[in-house]
């Protein structure tokens, strides 16, 4: 029993230490994801270790206990910003003004999922102004074309590589551009949305590749695409919204770097995890699908929607433009090291 406790405890500590090594190989980045799970494992190991303290503990056990406590404190401090115990980065609106608001639904549908009817029903129930469907191939494109009745403005990029995108909007779209910023088969959609009051908003829809062995062994391409989007965001003269499956968790150092370099806000901070993946395994869920936006927006509503046989839950967000919001909300500020890291990541060669 002791061997099991010691082994599990040491593995849990290693799982926490590994992502501190800022290497782009997948084994280092994948352990960014299960932060809450690592905290649960840490508490479990602590309880197991304490349950064996009915005899004079060895020096090793005291050391292990101390390290586990430190591990739990560290993980808790990393999770705290994404709980209601922390300060909200995005404030809630005091009065809903429909002409200045926009609602968005982001859904990775899972390309092999055949439940397009369930997807359409979920869209009808949520009734967003903008719908972004990811992992959409030709079949998904054909079977969701009925959306064009309620959503007359659209950008469709169906692909058979799990990186197709379908963007539907009730609001007018202009300056539409389909970009392949890093990889020739991984698109992003760039366009301008016009709110009901005529305000133009820059929208970026993205879905970079994840750092996993069967797709991409490094996070280089993902990180580079996000940082290039951050550059575009900083140069935009309009308010900005970035939506999509970023294949990165809200609390990773790469997502935090993206927020610092872009100046965008994360509505999860101070509210909750809103985990979207994996829909079928409750213990292994992470916030992978995101909506980030500039500091001149406040939040009306944020919620996770029902699953329709995908491996992701859809997420719904409604935000409102307010001219005074940027004076009341603070974005994360990059330091010299952040700027240097971002520059290096953007200049790093990617695999062809």
Short mmCIF file of C-alpha atoms in Angstrom, two decimals:
data_model
loop_
_atom_site.label_atom_id
_atom_site.label_comp_id
_atom_site.label_asym_id
_atom_site.label_seq_id
_atom_site.Cartn_x
_atom_site.Cartn_y
_atom_site.Cartn_z
CA UNK A 1 0.00 0.00 0.00
CA UNK A 2 2.81 2.41 0.89
CA UNK A 3 4.48 1.83 -2.47
CA UNK A 4 1.21 2.72 -4.23
CA UNK A 5 0.81 5.93 -2.20
CA UNK A 6 4.40 7.00 -2.76
CA UNK A 7 4.27 6.25 -6.49
CA UNK A 8 0.96 8.05 -7.05
CA UNK A 9 2.12 11.04 -5.01
CA UNK A 10 5.39 11.36 -6.91
CA UNK A 11 3.60 11.03 -10.26
CA UNK A 12 1.10 13.73 -9.24
CA UNK A 13 3.95 16.07 -8.31
CA UNK A 14 5.65 15.33 -11.64
CA UNK A 15 2.42 16.09 -13.52
CA UNK A 16 2.48 19.55 -11.92
CA UNK A 17 6.16 20.18 -12.59
CA UNK A 18 6.24 19.05 -16.23
CA UNK A 19 4.28 22.02 -17.73
CA UNK A 20 6.57 24.45 -15.89
CA UNK A 21 9.13 23.47 -18.51
CA UNK A 22 8.12 25.80 -21.34
CA UNK A 23 9.03 23.41 -24.10
CA UNK A 24 6.74 23.09 -27.12
CA UNK A 25 6.82 19.31 -27.36
CA UNK A 26 3.39 17.81 -26.63
CA UNK A 27 4.37 15.91 -23.46
CA UNK A 28 5.13 19.23 -21.75
CA UNK A 29 2.08 21.11 -23.01
CA UNK A 30 -0.57 18.41 -22.56
CA UNK A 31 -0.15 18.54 -18.78
CA UNK A 32 -1.31 22.17 -18.86
CA UNK A 33 -4.83 20.84 -19.36
CA UNK A 34 -5.79 18.80 -16.24
CA UNK A 35 -5.11 21.39 -13.54
CA UNK A 36 -8.27 20.71 -11.54
CA UNK A 37 -7.73 16.97 -11.92
CA UNK A 38 -4.19 17.34 -10.57
CA UNK A 39 -5.55 19.20 -7.55
CA UNK A 40 -8.05 16.40 -6.88
CA UNK A 41 -5.26 13.83 -7.16
CA UNK A 42 -3.10 15.87 -4.79
CA UNK A 43 -5.84 15.98 -2.15
CA UNK A 44 -6.44 12.25 -2.62
CA UNK A 45 -2.74 11.50 -2.12
CA UNK A 46 -2.66 13.71 0.98
CA UNK A 47 -5.57 11.85 2.51
CA UNK A 48 -3.99 8.48 1.71
CA UNK A 49 -0.68 9.56 3.19
CA UNK A 50 -2.28 10.94 6.34
CA UNK A 51 -4.28 7.74 6.78
CA UNK A 52 -0.95 5.87 7.11
CA UNK A 53 0.35 8.18 9.81
CA UNK A 54 -0.75 5.82 12.58
CA UNK A 55 2.88 4.84 13.07
CA UNK A 56 5.93 7.07 13.51
CA UNK A 57 6.31 8.56 10.00
CA UNK A 58 9.65 8.32 8.27
CA UNK A 59 11.52 11.45 7.23
CA UNK A 60 10.64 10.70 3.60
CA UNK A 61 6.92 10.73 4.43
CA UNK A 62 7.23 14.14 6.12
CA UNK A 63 9.04 15.50 3.06
CA UNK A 64 6.45 13.99 0.73
CA UNK A 65 3.62 15.40 2.82
CA UNK A 66 5.17 18.88 2.73
CA UNK A 67 5.67 18.75 -1.03
CA UNK A 68 2.08 17.58 -1.57
CA UNK A 69 0.76 20.45 0.54
CA UNK A 70 2.89 22.90 -1.45
CA UNK A 71 1.65 21.28 -4.67
CA UNK A 72 -1.97 21.70 -3.56
CA UNK A 73 -1.42 25.35 -2.64
CA UNK A 74 0.25 26.06 -5.98
CA UNK A 75 -2.52 24.38 -8.01
CA UNK A 76 -5.20 26.14 -5.98
CA UNK A 77 -3.57 29.50 -6.67
CA UNK A 78 -3.58 28.69 -10.40
CA UNK A 79 -7.24 27.65 -10.39
CA UNK A 80 -8.50 30.47 -8.14
CA UNK A 81 -8.70 33.13 -10.90
CA UNK A 82 -11.28 30.95 -12.68
CA UNK A 83 -13.62 30.64 -9.70
CA UNK A 84 -16.23 33.05 -8.29
CA UNK A 85 -13.81 33.65 -5.38
CA UNK A 86 -11.65 35.78 -7.66
CA UNK A 87 -12.20 39.20 -9.20
CA UNK A 88 -14.16 39.23 -12.46
CA UNK A 89 -12.06 40.36 -15.39
CA UNK A 90 -15.21 41.18 -17.37
CA UNK A 91 -17.94 43.12 -15.60
CA UNK A 92 -21.64 42.36 -16.04
CA UNK A 93 -23.84 44.91 -17.72
CA UNK A 94 -26.25 46.89 -15.56
CA UNK A 95 -28.77 47.49 -18.33
CA UNK A 96 -29.25 45.37 -21.44
CA UNK A 97 -29.18 47.43 -24.64
CA UNK A 98 -30.00 45.17 -27.57
CA UNK A 99 -28.69 47.54 -30.25
CA UNK A 100 -25.23 47.40 -28.67
CA UNK A 101 -25.15 43.67 -27.93
CA UNK A 102 -24.14 40.55 -29.79
CA UNK A 103 -24.65 36.88 -28.89
CA UNK A 104 -22.39 34.13 -30.17
CA UNK A 105 -22.46 30.34 -30.11
CA UNK A 106 -19.27 28.34 -30.64
CA UNK A 107 -19.55 24.61 -31.24
CA UNK A 108 -17.02 21.99 -32.25
CA UNK A 109 -19.48 19.52 -33.73
CA UNK A 110 -17.06 16.54 -34.10
CA UNK A 111 -16.75 15.77 -37.79
CA UNK A 112 -17.93 12.12 -37.54
CA UNK A 113 -21.01 13.09 -35.54
CA UNK A 114 -24.15 12.52 -37.63
CA UNK A 115 -26.56 14.36 -35.33
CA UNK A 116 -26.89 17.51 -37.43
CA UNK A 117 -30.57 17.71 -36.45
CA UNK A 118 -29.60 17.94 -32.78
CA UNK A 119 -27.13 20.69 -33.63
CA UNK A 120 -29.77 22.71 -35.49
CA UNK A 121 -32.20 22.30 -32.58
CA UNK A 122 -29.59 23.57 -30.13
CA UNK A 123 -28.93 26.60 -32.34
CA UNK A 124 -32.66 27.30 -32.53
CA UNK A 125 -32.99 27.10 -28.74
CA UNK A 126 -30.00 29.37 -28.07
CA UNK A 127 -30.95 31.75 -30.93
CA UNK A 128 -27.54 33.47 -31.14
CA UNK A 129 -26.72 36.30 -33.54
CA UNK A 130 -23.60 34.48 -34.70
CA UNK A 131 -22.92 30.72 -34.98
CA UNK A 132 -19.48 29.20 -35.46
CA UNK A 133 -19.42 25.48 -36.22
CA UNK A 134 -16.03 23.76 -36.19
CA UNK A 135 -14.85 20.39 -37.55
CA UNK A 136 -17.36 20.78 -40.36
CA UNK A 137 -16.91 18.85 -43.58
CA UNK A 138 -18.97 18.74 -46.76
CA UNK A 139 -21.72 16.67 -45.13
CA UNK A 140 -22.06 19.12 -42.24
CA UNK A 141 -22.11 21.99 -44.71
CA UNK A 142 -24.92 20.43 -46.75
CA UNK A 143 -27.01 19.35 -43.76
CA UNK A 144 -26.88 22.75 -42.03
CA UNK A 145 -27.58 24.93 -45.08
CA UNK A 146 -31.06 25.60 -43.67
CA UNK A 147 -29.37 28.02 -41.27
CA UNK A 148 -29.07 30.50 -44.13
CA UNK A 149 -32.79 31.33 -43.75
CA UNK A 150 -32.31 32.82 -40.27
CA UNK A 151 -28.65 33.64 -40.84
CA UNK A 152 -28.39 35.30 -44.26
CA UNK A 153 -24.72 36.27 -43.84
CA UNK A 154 -22.25 33.42 -43.83
CA UNK A 155 -18.73 32.22 -44.53
CA UNK A 156 -18.38 28.51 -45.26
CA UNK A 157 -15.06 26.69 -45.33
CA UNK A 158 -15.93 22.96 -45.21
CA UNK A 159 -12.89 20.67 -45.08
CA UNK A 160 -12.39 16.94 -44.65
CA UNK A 161 -9.44 17.28 -42.24
CA UNK A 162 -11.46 18.14 -39.07
CA UNK A 163 -10.59 21.83 -39.45
CA UNK A 164 -13.52 23.02 -41.55
CA UNK A 165 -15.42 26.09 -40.34
CA UNK A 166 -18.94 27.37 -40.92
CA UNK A 167 -19.77 30.90 -39.77
CA UNK A 168 -23.39 32.06 -39.87
CA UNK A 169 -24.61 35.50 -38.83
CA UNK A 170 -27.84 37.45 -38.54
CA UNK A 171 -25.74 40.61 -38.56
CA UNK A 172 -24.10 41.96 -41.72
CA UNK A 173 -20.57 40.76 -42.49
CA UNK A 174 -17.98 42.64 -44.51
CA UNK A 175 -14.23 42.62 -45.20
CA UNK A 176 -14.39 38.82 -45.23
CA UNK A 177 -11.07 37.02 -45.49
CA UNK A 178 -10.21 33.35 -45.13
CA UNK A 179 -6.62 33.14 -43.92
CA UNK A 180 -4.16 30.28 -43.56
CA UNK A 181 -1.81 32.03 -41.16
CA UNK A 182 0.51 29.17 -40.28
CA UNK A 183 -0.53 25.90 -41.92
CA UNK A 184 -1.84 25.64 -45.46
CA UNK A 185 -4.80 23.44 -44.49
CA UNK A 186 -5.80 25.19 -41.21
CA UNK A 187 -8.08 28.18 -41.93
CA UNK A 188 -9.19 31.10 -39.83
CA UNK A 189 -12.03 33.47 -40.71
CA UNK A 190 -11.50 37.23 -40.43
CA UNK A 191 -14.43 39.59 -40.97
CA UNK A 192 -16.18 42.71 -39.74
CA UNK A 193 -19.57 42.45 -38.03
CA UNK A 194 -21.98 45.36 -37.92
CA UNK A 195 -24.01 45.57 -34.71
CA UNK A 196 -27.60 46.74 -34.75
CA UNK A 197 -26.50 50.28 -33.89
CA UNK A 198 -24.08 50.31 -36.84
CA UNK A 199 -20.90 49.77 -34.82
CA UNK A 200 -18.30 47.70 -36.66
CA UNK A 201 -16.63 44.87 -34.74
CA UNK A 202 -13.64 42.86 -35.94
CA UNK A 203 -14.23 39.11 -35.60
CA UNK A 204 -11.63 36.35 -35.77
CA UNK A 205 -12.72 32.70 -35.82
CA UNK A 206 -9.88 30.27 -35.17
CA UNK A 207 -9.18 26.58 -34.67
CA UNK A 208 -5.44 25.84 -34.46
CA UNK A 209 -4.06 22.33 -34.14
CA UNK A 210 -3.50 20.81 -30.67
CA UNK A 211 -0.16 19.52 -29.37
CA UNK A 212 -0.99 15.81 -29.39
CA UNK A 213 0.95 12.90 -30.95
CA UNK A 214 -1.64 11.91 -33.57
CA UNK A 215 -2.03 15.47 -34.92
CA UNK A 216 0.91 17.68 -34.09
CA UNK A 217 3.74 16.72 -31.71
CA UNK A 218 4.49 20.36 -30.92
CA UNK A 219 2.49 23.41 -29.87
CA UNK A 220 4.55 25.60 -32.23
CA UNK A 221 1.85 26.02 -34.88
CA UNK A 222 -0.95 26.61 -32.37
CA UNK A 223 1.04 29.17 -30.40
CA UNK A 224 2.20 30.96 -33.51
CA UNK A 225 -1.31 31.27 -34.94
CA UNK A 226 -2.69 32.65 -31.69
CA UNK A 227 0.09 35.21 -31.41
CA UNK A 228 -0.39 36.30 -35.02
CA UNK A 229 -4.08 36.81 -34.23
CA UNK A 230 -2.97 38.81 -31.17
CA UNK A 231 -0.94 41.08 -33.46
CA UNK A 232 -3.94 41.62 -35.74
CA UNK A 233 -6.07 42.37 -32.70
CA UNK A 234 -3.69 45.06 -31.45
CA UNK A 235 -3.65 46.73 -34.86
CA UNK A 236 -7.45 46.75 -35.25
CA UNK A 237 -9.17 50.12 -35.00
CA UNK A 238 -12.46 48.37 -34.19
CA UNK A 239 -13.54 46.48 -31.07
CA UNK A 240 -12.44 42.86 -31.38
CA UNK A 241 -13.91 39.41 -30.69
CA UNK A 242 -11.93 36.17 -31.03
CA UNK A 243 -13.90 32.91 -30.95
CA UNK A 244 -13.13 29.27 -31.56
CA UNK A 245 -11.67 26.05 -30.29
CA UNK A 246 -8.18 27.18 -29.35
CA UNK A 247 -7.08 23.68 -28.35
CA UNK A 248 -5.65 25.29 -25.24
CA UNK A 249 -7.05 25.65 -21.75
CA UNK A 250 -7.99 29.02 -20.28
CA UNK A 251 -5.27 28.82 -17.59
CA UNK A 252 -2.25 27.74 -19.64
CA UNK A 253 0.73 30.05 -19.94
CA UNK A 254 0.23 30.18 -23.73
CA UNK A 255 -3.39 31.36 -23.44
CA UNK A 256 -2.30 33.89 -20.83
CA UNK A 257 0.46 35.05 -23.19
CA UNK A 258 -2.13 35.43 -25.96
CA UNK A 259 -4.33 37.55 -23.68
CA UNK A 260 -1.39 39.72 -22.66
CA UNK A 261 -0.24 40.30 -26.23
CA UNK A 262 -3.74 40.91 -27.60
CA UNK A 263 -5.16 42.94 -24.71
CA UNK A 264 -8.34 40.86 -24.82
CA UNK A 265 -10.41 39.78 -21.82
CA UNK A 266 -11.55 36.34 -20.66
CA UNK A 267 -15.11 36.23 -19.23
CA UNK A 268 -14.30 32.96 -17.40
CA UNK A 269 -11.98 34.77 -15.00
CA UNK A 270 -13.88 35.28 -11.77
CA UNK A 271 -16.84 33.16 -12.91
CA UNK A 272 -16.00 29.51 -13.51
CA UNK A 273 -14.42 26.92 -15.77
CA UNK A 274 -17.28 26.38 -18.26
CA UNK A 275 -15.55 23.21 -19.44
CA UNK A 276 -16.43 22.27 -23.02
CA UNK A 277 -14.32 19.14 -23.66
CA UNK A 278 -14.59 16.14 -23.22
CA UNK A 279 -18.40 15.93 -23.22
CA UNK A 280 -18.45 12.15 -22.55
CA UNK A 281 -15.92 11.96 -19.70
CA UNK A 282 -16.94 14.18 -16.75
CA UNK A 283 -13.66 13.75 -14.86
CA UNK A 284 -11.57 14.75 -17.90
CA UNK A 285 -13.07 18.07 -18.90
CA UNK A 286 -11.28 21.26 -19.85
CA UNK A 287 -12.20 24.73 -21.16
CA UNK A 288 -11.02 24.52 -24.79
CA UNK A 289 -13.69 26.57 -26.61
CA UNK A 290 -13.37 30.29 -26.05
CA UNK A 291 -14.72 33.76 -26.68
CA UNK A 292 -12.29 36.56 -25.89
CA UNK A 293 -12.98 40.22 -26.59
CA UNK A 294 -11.64 43.73 -26.19
CA UNK A 295 -12.15 45.72 -23.01
CA UNK A 296 -14.97 47.85 -24.46
CA UNK A 297 -17.40 44.93 -24.05
CA UNK A 298 -19.20 43.82 -20.89
CA UNK A 299 -20.97 40.54 -20.27
CA UNK A 300 -24.69 39.88 -20.47
CA UNK A 301 -24.67 36.08 -20.40
CA UNK A 302 -22.27 33.15 -20.48
CA UNK A 303 -23.38 29.51 -20.43
CA UNK A 304 -22.53 26.04 -21.64
CA UNK A 305 -25.17 24.52 -23.89
CA UNK A 306 -26.39 20.94 -24.26
CA UNK A 307 -24.36 18.36 -26.12
CA UNK A 308 -25.70 16.76 -29.33
CA UNK A 309 -23.36 13.73 -29.55
CA UNK A 310 -20.22 15.79 -30.13
CA UNK A 311 -17.17 15.43 -27.92
CA UNK A 312 -17.50 19.16 -27.17
CA UNK A 313 -20.25 21.11 -25.47
CA UNK A 314 -21.26 24.30 -27.31
CA UNK A 315 -20.69 27.55 -25.45
CA UNK A 316 -22.92 30.64 -25.65
CA UNK A 317 -21.94 34.18 -24.81
CA UNK A 318 -23.73 37.50 -25.07
CA UNK A 319 -21.75 40.72 -24.69
CA UNK A 320 -22.54 44.40 -24.93
CA UNK A 321 -20.47 47.31 -26.18
CA UNK A 322 -20.11 50.22 -23.77
CA UNK A 323 -17.94 53.26 -24.41
CA UNK A 324 -16.92 53.51 -20.75
CA UNK A 325 -16.15 49.79 -20.30
CA UNK A 326 -12.46 50.07 -21.24
CA UNK A 327 -11.94 52.48 -18.33
CA UNK A 328 -13.52 50.04 -15.87
CA UNK A 329 -11.89 46.78 -17.01
CA UNK A 330 -8.23 45.85 -17.09
CA UNK A 331 -6.49 43.53 -19.50
CA UNK A 332 -3.35 41.57 -18.64
CA UNK A 333 -0.13 43.50 -19.29
CA UNK A 334 2.89 41.79 -20.89
CA UNK A 335 6.32 42.28 -19.37
CA UNK A 336 9.65 42.24 -21.22
CA UNK A 337 9.94 38.46 -20.90
CA UNK A 338 6.43 37.97 -22.34
CA UNK A 339 7.25 40.16 -25.32
CA UNK A 340 10.51 38.30 -25.93
CA UNK A 341 8.78 34.91 -25.68
CA UNK A 342 6.01 35.98 -28.07
CA UNK A 343 8.55 37.27 -30.58
CA UNK A 344 10.51 34.01 -30.46
CA UNK A 345 7.36 31.92 -30.91
CA UNK A 346 6.25 33.92 -33.95
CA UNK A 347 9.68 33.60 -35.56
CA UNK A 348 10.08 29.87 -34.88
CA UNK A 349 9.92 27.78 -38.06
CA UNK A 350 6.92 25.49 -38.44
CA UNK A 351 6.75 22.05 -40.01
CA UNK A 352 5.53 21.89 -43.59
#
